């Protein structure tokens, strides 16, 4: 029963996604979106898929970086770009990881500023131009932008996160990850969102937060402790 219910939800979600994508693309190809005048329909479609891919990659990078942060250095792979990415990400006192989060958010917001216009339909009901010839009430619903939200949520966010959570090292070895890490750190360095550091520091002080390493140590320290415990066990076996 649970399996049947699961696949029912999968099929339902795929159907909703397919319909939402069809409506969005129809609006793009017919020029019935809120895209700026002067931008051709072809360019609008290209921007849609390009920016969705950028947002998806940034979502995957977030998952990947937090996954590898808990790995020992020896477990992060030896691919050239994986090593370069980790060297930048975990350099010094580790401020580049939260710095990436700030820059990533700035980058995502910038992309969604355009995606929102690309995916928002602008069809006046009652003039016979409704998408797929639907009723005026259905077209009014389409104009809310909800269908575009479904497309961006599934295609531009969740799907990438699921894949990255299963294959973090594969994403870490992607040259584009290194490239966008540099971009995000540059955006953070502009100081546009530096107020987040102040608010985060206040939150930390009020809540009394400590880094995980204070309680459990780093991955390398945990490995060293495990080795010591293993050596002690072997010593006891010899003594016995």
mmCIF file of C-alpha atoms in Angstrom:
data_model
loop_
_atom_site.group_PDB
_atom_site.id
_atom_site.type_symbol
_atom_site.label_atom_id
_atom_site.label_comp_id
_atom_site.label_asym_id
_atom_site.label_seq_id
_atom_site.Cartn_x
_atom_site.Cartn_y
_atom_site.Cartn_z
ATOM 1 C CA UNK A 1 0.000 0.000 0.000
ATOM 2 C CA UNK A 2 2.798 2.425 0.903
ATOM 3 C CA UNK A 3 4.615 1.672 -2.359
ATOM 4 C CA UNK A 4 1.445 2.228 -4.361
ATOM 5 C CA UNK A 5 0.799 5.527 -2.592
ATOM 6 C CA UNK A 6 4.399 6.593 -3.216
ATOM 7 C CA UNK A 7 4.208 5.928 -6.950
ATOM 8 C CA UNK A 8 0.811 7.618 -7.123
ATOM 9 C CA UNK A 9 2.395 10.780 -5.712
ATOM 10 C CA UNK A 10 5.338 10.453 -8.112
ATOM 11 C CA UNK A 11 3.041 10.157 -11.135
ATOM 12 C CA UNK A 12 0.836 13.006 -9.896
ATOM 13 C CA UNK A 13 3.843 15.258 -9.322
ATOM 14 C CA UNK A 14 5.290 14.412 -12.750
ATOM 15 C CA UNK A 15 1.935 15.204 -14.378
ATOM 16 C CA UNK A 16 1.668 18.548 -12.571
ATOM 17 C CA UNK A 17 5.259 19.381 -13.484
ATOM 18 C CA UNK A 18 4.715 18.471 -17.121
ATOM 19 C CA UNK A 19 1.576 20.577 -17.358
ATOM 20 C CA UNK A 20 3.199 23.535 -15.582
ATOM 21 C CA UNK A 21 6.227 23.350 -17.861
ATOM 22 C CA UNK A 22 4.009 23.143 -20.956
ATOM 23 C CA UNK A 23 2.036 26.238 -19.917
ATOM 24 C CA UNK A 24 5.237 28.149 -19.115
ATOM 25 C CA UNK A 25 6.907 27.260 -22.413
ATOM 26 C CA UNK A 26 3.758 28.106 -24.365
ATOM 27 C CA UNK A 27 3.761 31.526 -22.743
ATOM 28 C CA UNK A 28 7.463 31.962 -23.566
ATOM 29 C CA UNK A 29 7.183 30.915 -27.212
ATOM 30 C CA UNK A 30 4.144 33.145 -27.775
ATOM 31 C CA UNK A 31 5.632 36.123 -25.949
ATOM 32 C CA UNK A 32 2.927 36.157 -23.274
ATOM 33 C CA UNK A 33 5.185 36.574 -20.246
ATOM 34 C CA UNK A 34 6.379 39.601 -18.305
ATOM 35 C CA UNK A 35 9.788 39.464 -19.967
ATOM 36 C CA UNK A 36 11.132 42.884 -20.874
ATOM 37 C CA UNK A 37 10.245 44.228 -24.292
ATOM 38 C CA UNK A 38 13.010 43.855 -26.839
ATOM 39 C CA UNK A 39 14.009 40.396 -25.610
ATOM 40 C CA UNK A 40 13.089 37.814 -28.233
ATOM 41 C CA UNK A 41 11.108 34.710 -27.366
ATOM 42 C CA UNK A 42 14.074 32.497 -28.254
ATOM 43 C CA UNK A 43 16.390 34.400 -25.916
ATOM 44 C CA UNK A 44 13.752 34.222 -23.172
ATOM 45 C CA UNK A 45 13.585 30.417 -23.474
ATOM 46 C CA UNK A 46 17.392 30.142 -23.409
ATOM 47 C CA UNK A 47 17.582 32.387 -20.337
ATOM 48 C CA UNK A 48 14.909 30.281 -18.643
ATOM 49 C CA UNK A 49 16.835 27.013 -18.933
ATOM 50 C CA UNK A 50 20.245 28.623 -18.400
ATOM 51 C CA UNK A 51 19.312 30.425 -15.191
ATOM 52 C CA UNK A 52 17.395 27.405 -13.917
ATOM 53 C CA UNK A 53 20.580 25.375 -14.361
ATOM 54 C CA UNK A 54 22.648 28.006 -12.540
ATOM 55 C CA UNK A 55 20.220 28.070 -9.613
ATOM 56 C CA UNK A 56 20.137 24.272 -9.541
ATOM 57 C CA UNK A 57 23.928 24.081 -9.476
ATOM 58 C CA UNK A 58 24.074 26.587 -6.600
ATOM 59 C CA UNK A 59 21.543 24.506 -4.671
ATOM 60 C CA UNK A 60 23.632 21.389 -5.311
ATOM 61 C CA UNK A 61 26.811 23.186 -4.211
ATOM 62 C CA UNK A 62 25.219 24.025 -0.878
ATOM 63 C CA UNK A 63 24.390 20.380 -0.228
ATOM 64 C CA UNK A 64 27.792 19.208 -1.484
ATOM 65 C CA UNK A 65 29.849 21.601 0.630
ATOM 66 C CA UNK A 66 28.076 20.723 3.864
ATOM 67 C CA UNK A 67 28.433 17.023 3.064
ATOM 68 C CA UNK A 68 32.190 17.157 2.436
ATOM 69 C CA UNK A 69 32.739 19.451 5.428
ATOM 70 C CA UNK A 70 32.181 16.419 7.655
ATOM 71 C CA UNK A 71 34.587 14.221 5.694
ATOM 72 C CA UNK A 72 38.244 13.694 6.442
ATOM 73 C CA UNK A 73 40.621 15.425 4.052
ATOM 74 C CA UNK A 74 41.700 12.067 2.641
ATOM 75 C CA UNK A 75 38.080 11.213 1.782
ATOM 76 C CA UNK A 76 37.394 14.307 -0.328
ATOM 77 C CA UNK A 77 38.861 12.804 -3.472
ATOM 78 C CA UNK A 78 41.944 13.672 -5.472
ATOM 79 C CA UNK A 79 40.341 15.225 -8.544
ATOM 80 C CA UNK A 80 42.122 18.508 -9.402
ATOM 81 C CA UNK A 81 39.070 20.753 -9.124
ATOM 82 C CA UNK A 82 37.814 18.959 -6.019
ATOM 83 C CA UNK A 83 41.127 19.681 -4.307
ATOM 84 C CA UNK A 84 41.136 23.317 -5.494
ATOM 85 C CA UNK A 85 37.572 23.826 -4.305
ATOM 86 C CA UNK A 86 38.253 22.347 -0.867
ATOM 87 C CA UNK A 87 41.467 24.347 -0.513
ATOM 88 C CA UNK A 88 39.516 27.589 -0.965
ATOM 89 C CA UNK A 89 36.420 26.511 0.912
ATOM 90 C CA UNK A 90 38.165 25.336 4.096
ATOM 91 C CA UNK A 91 41.086 27.751 4.044
ATOM 92 C CA UNK A 92 42.112 29.465 7.299
ATOM 93 C CA UNK A 93 39.461 29.668 9.996
ATOM 94 C CA UNK A 94 36.720 28.393 7.704
ATOM 95 C CA UNK A 95 34.976 31.702 6.973
ATOM 96 C CA UNK A 96 34.795 30.939 3.262
ATOM 97 C CA UNK A 97 32.016 28.380 3.764
ATOM 98 C CA UNK A 98 29.554 30.832 5.366
ATOM 99 C CA UNK A 99 30.905 33.457 2.962
ATOM 100 C CA UNK A 100 29.863 31.205 0.101
ATOM 101 C CA UNK A 101 26.384 30.916 1.608
ATOM 102 C CA UNK A 102 26.010 34.703 1.539
ATOM 103 C CA UNK A 103 27.339 35.027 -1.998
ATOM 104 C CA UNK A 104 25.258 32.083 -3.134
ATOM 105 C CA UNK A 105 22.085 33.709 -1.856
ATOM 106 C CA UNK A 106 22.925 36.940 -3.680
ATOM 107 C CA UNK A 107 23.504 34.972 -6.872
ATOM 108 C CA UNK A 108 20.271 32.995 -6.506
ATOM 109 C CA UNK A 109 18.235 36.141 -5.852
ATOM 110 C CA UNK A 110 19.759 37.778 -8.940
ATOM 111 C CA UNK A 111 18.838 34.773 -11.080
ATOM 112 C CA UNK A 112 15.301 34.604 -9.722
ATOM 113 C CA UNK A 113 14.837 38.304 -10.462
ATOM 114 C CA UNK A 114 14.962 37.351 -14.156
ATOM 115 C CA UNK A 115 13.362 33.908 -13.824
ATOM 116 C CA UNK A 116 10.320 35.476 -12.150
ATOM 117 C CA UNK A 117 9.725 37.651 -15.207
ATOM 118 C CA UNK A 118 10.357 34.772 -17.590
ATOM 119 C CA UNK A 119 7.895 32.418 -15.877
ATOM 120 C CA UNK A 120 5.146 34.949 -15.024
ATOM 121 C CA UNK A 121 2.388 34.904 -17.627
ATOM 122 C CA UNK A 122 0.844 38.146 -18.816
ATOM 123 C CA UNK A 123 -2.317 37.256 -20.702
ATOM 124 C CA UNK A 124 -5.411 39.439 -20.385
ATOM 125 C CA UNK A 125 -8.449 37.143 -19.954
ATOM 126 C CA UNK A 126 -11.494 37.777 -22.119
ATOM 127 C CA UNK A 127 -9.723 38.572 -25.385
ATOM 128 C CA UNK A 128 -9.396 35.058 -26.781
ATOM 129 C CA UNK A 129 -5.642 34.764 -26.199
ATOM 130 C CA UNK A 130 -5.771 32.347 -23.267
ATOM 131 C CA UNK A 131 -3.049 29.698 -23.069
ATOM 132 C CA UNK A 132 -4.288 26.432 -24.650
ATOM 133 C CA UNK A 133 -7.733 28.075 -24.979
ATOM 134 C CA UNK A 134 -8.592 27.621 -21.297
ATOM 135 C CA UNK A 135 -11.379 29.521 -19.577
ATOM 136 C CA UNK A 136 -10.858 33.052 -18.303
ATOM 137 C CA UNK A 137 -10.853 31.864 -14.691
ATOM 138 C CA UNK A 138 -8.176 29.277 -15.466
ATOM 139 C CA UNK A 139 -6.103 31.913 -17.245
ATOM 140 C CA UNK A 140 -6.426 34.192 -14.242
ATOM 141 C CA UNK A 141 -5.039 31.334 -12.160
ATOM 142 C CA UNK A 142 -2.170 30.842 -14.633
ATOM 143 C CA UNK A 143 -1.324 34.526 -14.344
ATOM 144 C CA UNK A 144 -0.623 34.170 -10.620
ATOM 145 C CA UNK A 145 2.730 32.557 -11.472
ATOM 146 C CA UNK A 146 2.077 29.471 -9.359
ATOM 147 C CA UNK A 147 2.833 27.099 -12.235
ATOM 148 C CA UNK A 148 6.196 28.767 -12.779
ATOM 149 C CA UNK A 149 6.919 28.338 -9.080
ATOM 150 C CA UNK A 150 6.283 24.600 -9.355
ATOM 151 C CA UNK A 151 8.678 24.341 -12.298
ATOM 152 C CA UNK A 152 11.477 26.273 -10.580
ATOM 153 C CA UNK A 153 11.016 24.405 -7.298
ATOM 154 C CA UNK A 154 11.282 20.942 -8.843
ATOM 155 C CA UNK A 155 13.616 21.516 -11.801
ATOM 156 C CA UNK A 156 15.716 24.326 -10.372
ATOM 157 C CA UNK A 157 16.056 23.243 -6.763
ATOM 158 C CA UNK A 158 14.879 19.932 -5.314
ATOM 159 C CA UNK A 159 16.103 17.682 -8.147
ATOM 160 C CA UNK A 160 19.620 19.115 -7.963
ATOM 161 C CA UNK A 161 19.668 18.843 -4.165
ATOM 162 C CA UNK A 162 18.655 15.168 -4.234
ATOM 163 C CA UNK A 163 21.360 14.281 -6.759
ATOM 164 C CA UNK A 164 24.018 16.265 -4.876
ATOM 165 C CA UNK A 165 23.140 14.594 -1.581
ATOM 166 C CA UNK A 166 23.692 11.186 -3.201
ATOM 167 C CA UNK A 167 26.824 12.114 -5.193
ATOM 168 C CA UNK A 168 28.573 14.999 -3.392
ATOM 169 C CA UNK A 169 32.082 14.058 -4.549
ATOM 170 C CA UNK A 170 30.975 13.972 -8.189
ATOM 171 C CA UNK A 171 29.668 17.531 -7.896
ATOM 172 C CA UNK A 172 32.787 18.609 -6.036
ATOM 173 C CA UNK A 173 34.922 17.499 -9.000
ATOM 174 C CA UNK A 174 32.927 19.622 -11.464
ATOM 175 C CA UNK A 175 34.947 22.627 -12.755
ATOM 176 C CA UNK A 176 31.759 24.731 -12.749
ATOM 177 C CA UNK A 177 31.535 24.283 -8.971
ATOM 178 C CA UNK A 178 34.968 25.866 -8.562
ATOM 179 C CA UNK A 179 34.036 28.669 -10.965
ATOM 180 C CA UNK A 180 30.778 29.541 -9.194
ATOM 181 C CA UNK A 181 32.443 29.285 -5.780
ATOM 182 C CA UNK A 182 34.766 32.060 -6.899
ATOM 183 C CA UNK A 183 31.814 34.128 -8.105
ATOM 184 C CA UNK A 184 29.907 33.676 -4.838
ATOM 185 C CA UNK A 185 32.913 34.639 -2.730
ATOM 186 C CA UNK A 186 33.374 37.731 -4.893
ATOM 187 C CA UNK A 187 29.728 38.725 -4.393
ATOM 188 C CA UNK A 188 30.117 38.262 -0.640
ATOM 189 C CA UNK A 189 33.270 40.382 -0.693
ATOM 190 C CA UNK A 190 31.319 43.324 -2.158
ATOM 191 C CA UNK A 191 29.728 43.747 1.287
ATOM 192 C CA UNK A 192 26.163 44.052 -0.026
ATOM 193 C CA UNK A 193 24.918 41.514 2.509
ATOM 194 C CA UNK A 194 27.595 41.885 5.203
ATOM 195 C CA UNK A 195 24.931 42.817 7.725
ATOM 196 C CA UNK A 196 24.179 39.090 7.884
ATOM 197 C CA UNK A 197 27.483 38.539 9.717
ATOM 198 C CA UNK A 198 26.449 40.984 12.450
ATOM 199 C CA UNK A 199 23.009 39.452 12.893
ATOM 200 C CA UNK A 200 24.501 35.936 12.918
ATOM 201 C CA UNK A 201 27.031 36.975 15.598
ATOM 202 C CA UNK A 202 24.238 38.415 17.753
ATOM 203 C CA UNK A 203 22.206 35.225 17.341
ATOM 204 C CA UNK A 204 25.242 33.114 18.267
ATOM 205 C CA UNK A 205 25.917 35.197 21.383
ATOM 206 C CA UNK A 206 22.294 35.171 22.560
ATOM 207 C CA UNK A 207 21.799 31.446 21.954
ATOM 208 C CA UNK A 208 25.266 30.432 23.179
ATOM 209 C CA UNK A 209 26.054 28.423 20.060
ATOM 210 C CA UNK A 210 29.406 26.667 19.642
ATOM 211 C CA UNK A 211 30.875 25.029 16.550
ATOM 212 C CA UNK A 212 30.348 21.278 16.257
ATOM 213 C CA UNK A 213 34.126 20.811 16.426
ATOM 214 C CA UNK A 214 34.049 22.051 20.042
ATOM 215 C CA UNK A 215 31.968 19.022 21.031
ATOM 216 C CA UNK A 216 33.017 16.288 18.627
ATOM 217 C CA UNK A 217 36.248 17.583 17.066
ATOM 218 C CA UNK A 218 37.126 17.730 13.398
ATOM 219 C CA UNK A 219 36.905 14.701 11.107
ATOM 220 C CA UNK A 220 40.688 14.264 11.263
ATOM 221 C CA UNK A 221 40.666 14.502 15.082
ATOM 222 C CA UNK A 222 37.921 11.884 15.235
ATOM 223 C CA UNK A 223 40.006 9.613 13.001
ATOM 224 C CA UNK A 224 43.014 10.077 15.309
ATOM 225 C CA UNK A 225 40.886 9.217 18.364
ATOM 226 C CA UNK A 226 39.586 6.098 16.633
ATOM 227 C CA UNK A 227 43.166 5.053 15.848
ATOM 228 C CA UNK A 228 44.214 5.525 19.483
ATOM 229 C CA UNK A 229 41.226 3.491 20.690
ATOM 230 C CA UNK A 230 42.100 0.753 18.208
ATOM 231 C CA UNK A 231 45.736 0.690 19.395
ATOM 232 C CA UNK A 232 44.612 0.461 23.034
ATOM 233 C CA UNK A 233 42.343 -2.473 22.183
ATOM 234 C CA UNK A 234 45.226 -4.255 20.460
ATOM 235 C CA UNK A 235 47.465 -3.591 23.490
ATOM 236 C CA UNK A 236 44.924 -5.091 25.866
ATOM 237 C CA UNK A 237 44.661 -8.157 23.662
ATOM 238 C CA UNK A 238 48.425 -8.588 23.776
ATOM 239 C CA UNK A 239 48.504 -8.197 27.563
ATOM 240 C CA UNK A 240 45.750 -10.736 28.007
#
